[in-house]
Short mmCIF file of C-alpha atoms in Angstrom, two decimals:
data_model
loop_
_atom_site.label_atom_id
_atom_site.label_comp_id
_atom_site.label_asym_id
_atom_site.label_seq_id
_atom_site.Cartn_x
_atom_site.Cartn_y
_atom_site.Cartn_z
CA UNK A 1 -173.34 -99.88 27.82
CA UNK A 2 -172.56 -98.10 31.09
CA UNK A 3 -173.91 -99.66 34.26
CA UNK A 4 -172.90 -96.99 36.73
CA UNK A 5 -171.64 -97.91 40.17
CA UNK A 6 -172.62 -94.36 41.09
CA UNK A 7 -176.02 -93.41 42.48
CA UNK A 8 -178.53 -92.37 39.80
CA UNK A 9 -179.22 -89.13 41.71
CA UNK A 10 -175.87 -87.89 40.34
CA UNK A 11 -177.00 -88.30 36.72
CA UNK A 12 -178.55 -85.61 34.57
CA UNK A 13 -181.78 -86.26 32.66
CA UNK A 14 -179.95 -87.75 29.68
CA UNK A 15 -177.77 -89.92 31.89
CA UNK A 16 -180.71 -91.19 33.92
CA UNK A 17 -182.64 -92.09 30.78
CA UNK A 18 -179.59 -93.83 29.31
CA UNK A 19 -178.97 -95.69 32.59
CA UNK A 20 -182.55 -97.01 32.49
CA UNK A 21 -182.35 -98.04 28.85
CA UNK A 22 -178.94 -99.70 29.23
CA UNK A 23 -179.89 -101.54 32.41
CA UNK A 24 -183.03 -102.84 30.67
CA UNK A 25 -180.78 -104.12 27.89
CA UNK A 26 -178.53 -105.74 30.51
CA UNK A 27 -181.61 -107.37 32.04
CA UNK A 28 -182.60 -108.76 28.62
CA UNK A 29 -179.10 -110.15 28.15
CA UNK A 30 -179.03 -111.75 31.61
CA UNK A 31 -182.45 -113.30 30.99
CA UNK A 32 -181.32 -114.68 27.62
CA UNK A 33 -183.82 -112.55 25.71
CA UNK A 34 -181.35 -111.05 23.26
CA UNK A 35 -178.31 -112.24 21.42
CA UNK A 36 -176.55 -108.88 21.43
CA UNK A 37 -174.19 -107.64 24.13
CA UNK A 38 -173.88 -111.10 25.67
CA UNK A 39 -170.14 -110.67 26.19
CA UNK A 40 -170.25 -107.09 27.43
CA UNK A 41 -167.65 -106.79 30.21
CA UNK A 42 -169.85 -104.74 32.56
CA UNK A 43 -172.19 -107.71 32.90
CA UNK A 44 -169.47 -109.75 34.62
CA UNK A 45 -170.21 -108.33 38.04
CA UNK A 46 -173.92 -109.13 37.72
CA UNK A 47 -173.26 -112.62 36.38
CA UNK A 48 -171.05 -113.29 39.40
CA UNK A 49 -174.05 -112.90 41.72
CA UNK A 50 -176.14 -115.87 42.93
CA UNK A 51 -179.18 -114.53 41.05
CA UNK A 52 -178.06 -112.20 38.24
CA UNK A 53 -181.61 -111.44 37.09
CA UNK A 54 -182.76 -110.46 40.58
CA UNK A 55 -179.63 -108.36 41.03
CA UNK A 56 -180.14 -106.38 37.81
CA UNK A 57 -183.81 -106.04 38.78
CA UNK A 58 -182.83 -104.47 42.09
CA UNK A 59 -180.37 -102.22 40.23
CA UNK A 60 -183.17 -101.10 37.89
CA UNK A 61 -185.54 -100.47 40.79
CA UNK A 62 -183.22 -97.81 42.21
CA UNK A 63 -183.07 -96.08 38.82
CA UNK A 64 -186.87 -96.17 38.56
CA UNK A 65 -187.16 -94.78 42.08
CA UNK A 66 -184.89 -91.86 41.20
CA UNK A 67 -186.86 -91.23 38.01
CA UNK A 68 -190.09 -91.16 40.01
CA UNK A 69 -188.55 -88.74 42.51
CA UNK A 70 -187.88 -86.41 39.58
CA UNK A 71 -191.39 -86.78 38.18
CA UNK A 72 -190.47 -89.06 35.27
CA UNK A 73 -192.52 -92.13 34.48
CA UNK A 74 -190.27 -95.11 33.88
CA UNK A 75 -192.33 -98.27 33.49
CA UNK A 76 -191.38 -100.35 36.53
CA UNK A 77 -193.46 -103.22 35.14
CA UNK A 78 -190.51 -103.82 32.79
CA UNK A 79 -188.37 -104.86 35.76
CA UNK A 80 -188.22 -108.64 36.05
CA UNK A 81 -187.66 -110.10 39.48
CA UNK A 82 -186.62 -113.68 39.91
CA UNK A 83 -185.87 -116.18 42.59
CA UNK A 84 -185.72 -115.84 46.32
CA UNK A 85 -181.94 -115.52 46.56
CA UNK A 86 -180.80 -112.76 48.87
CA UNK A 87 -179.32 -109.92 46.89
CA UNK A 88 -175.97 -109.05 48.30
CA UNK A 89 -173.96 -105.90 47.61
CA UNK A 90 -171.61 -106.09 44.66
CA UNK A 91 -168.02 -105.13 45.49
CA UNK A 92 -166.58 -102.29 43.41
CA UNK A 93 -162.99 -101.14 43.64
CA UNK A 94 -162.24 -97.63 44.86
CA UNK A 95 -160.27 -96.93 41.68
CA UNK A 96 -163.32 -97.86 39.61
CA UNK A 97 -165.50 -95.49 41.60
CA UNK A 98 -163.01 -92.67 41.04
CA UNK A 99 -162.76 -93.53 37.32
CA UNK A 100 -166.55 -93.43 36.94
CA UNK A 101 -166.78 -90.24 39.00
CA UNK A 102 -164.29 -88.40 36.79
CA UNK A 103 -165.96 -89.81 33.66
CA UNK A 104 -169.35 -88.57 34.86
CA UNK A 105 -168.00 -85.14 35.80
CA UNK A 106 -166.55 -84.70 32.30
CA UNK A 107 -169.89 -85.68 30.75
CA UNK A 108 -171.83 -83.33 33.02
CA UNK A 109 -169.45 -80.40 32.48
CA UNK A 110 -170.01 -80.65 28.73
CA UNK A 111 -173.69 -81.59 28.67
CA UNK A 112 -175.32 -80.26 31.86
CA UNK A 113 -173.23 -77.58 33.59
CA UNK A 114 -175.96 -76.90 36.16
CA UNK A 115 -175.99 -80.55 37.26
CA UNK A 116 -172.19 -80.59 37.25
CA UNK A 117 -172.16 -77.59 39.58
CA UNK A 118 -174.68 -79.25 41.90
CA UNK A 119 -172.92 -82.63 42.23
CA UNK A 120 -169.20 -81.88 41.74
CA UNK A 121 -168.51 -80.55 45.22
CA UNK A 122 -170.22 -83.43 46.98
CA UNK A 123 -168.10 -86.30 45.72
CA UNK A 124 -169.24 -89.69 44.49
CA UNK A 125 -172.20 -91.51 46.03
CA UNK A 126 -172.58 -95.22 45.31
CA UNK A 127 -175.65 -96.93 43.92
CA UNK A 128 -176.93 -98.94 46.92
CA UNK A 129 -176.25 -102.21 45.07
CA UNK A 130 -172.51 -101.65 45.48
CA UNK A 131 -170.00 -101.52 48.30
CA UNK A 132 -166.55 -100.08 47.83
CA UNK A 133 -163.42 -102.15 48.37
CA UNK A 134 -159.79 -101.17 47.96
CA UNK A 135 -158.24 -101.45 44.54
CA UNK A 136 -157.75 -99.90 41.15
CA UNK A 137 -159.95 -99.83 38.09
CA UNK A 138 -161.90 -103.04 37.53
CA UNK A 139 -160.33 -105.42 34.98
CA UNK A 140 -163.49 -105.33 32.84
CA UNK A 141 -163.46 -101.52 32.47
CA UNK A 142 -162.61 -100.18 29.06
CA UNK A 143 -160.57 -97.26 30.31
CA UNK A 144 -159.28 -96.11 26.95
#
């Protein structure tokens, strides 16, 4: 499961589809609707929020918006919203952003050279759910 800190506009078609599918799985986990992936480390940052379900819902909404911008039809009715808690930005360390950026660039170079060429010179853009803070790679990242 990869819940990108990067903006979904940077993803190729395969990456955007995978981001949607994996975030839906994360939503199911956070809502207690599945027994798999319950200990996945990338869920830690969502669980740390006052309303994890609303937070993952907001995360999914941005992916669905990007899909719609591209003419894809992701079923936004699958996004569950919950509670009235204000959704605050999730801090993400600068080292994590750089790690994800390099990881994405490698994937794009191999899988979608035209997308790689389009995004590589611009640098990383964050998903609006995140705000960058100083630091290295997040402790939950499996940087192996």
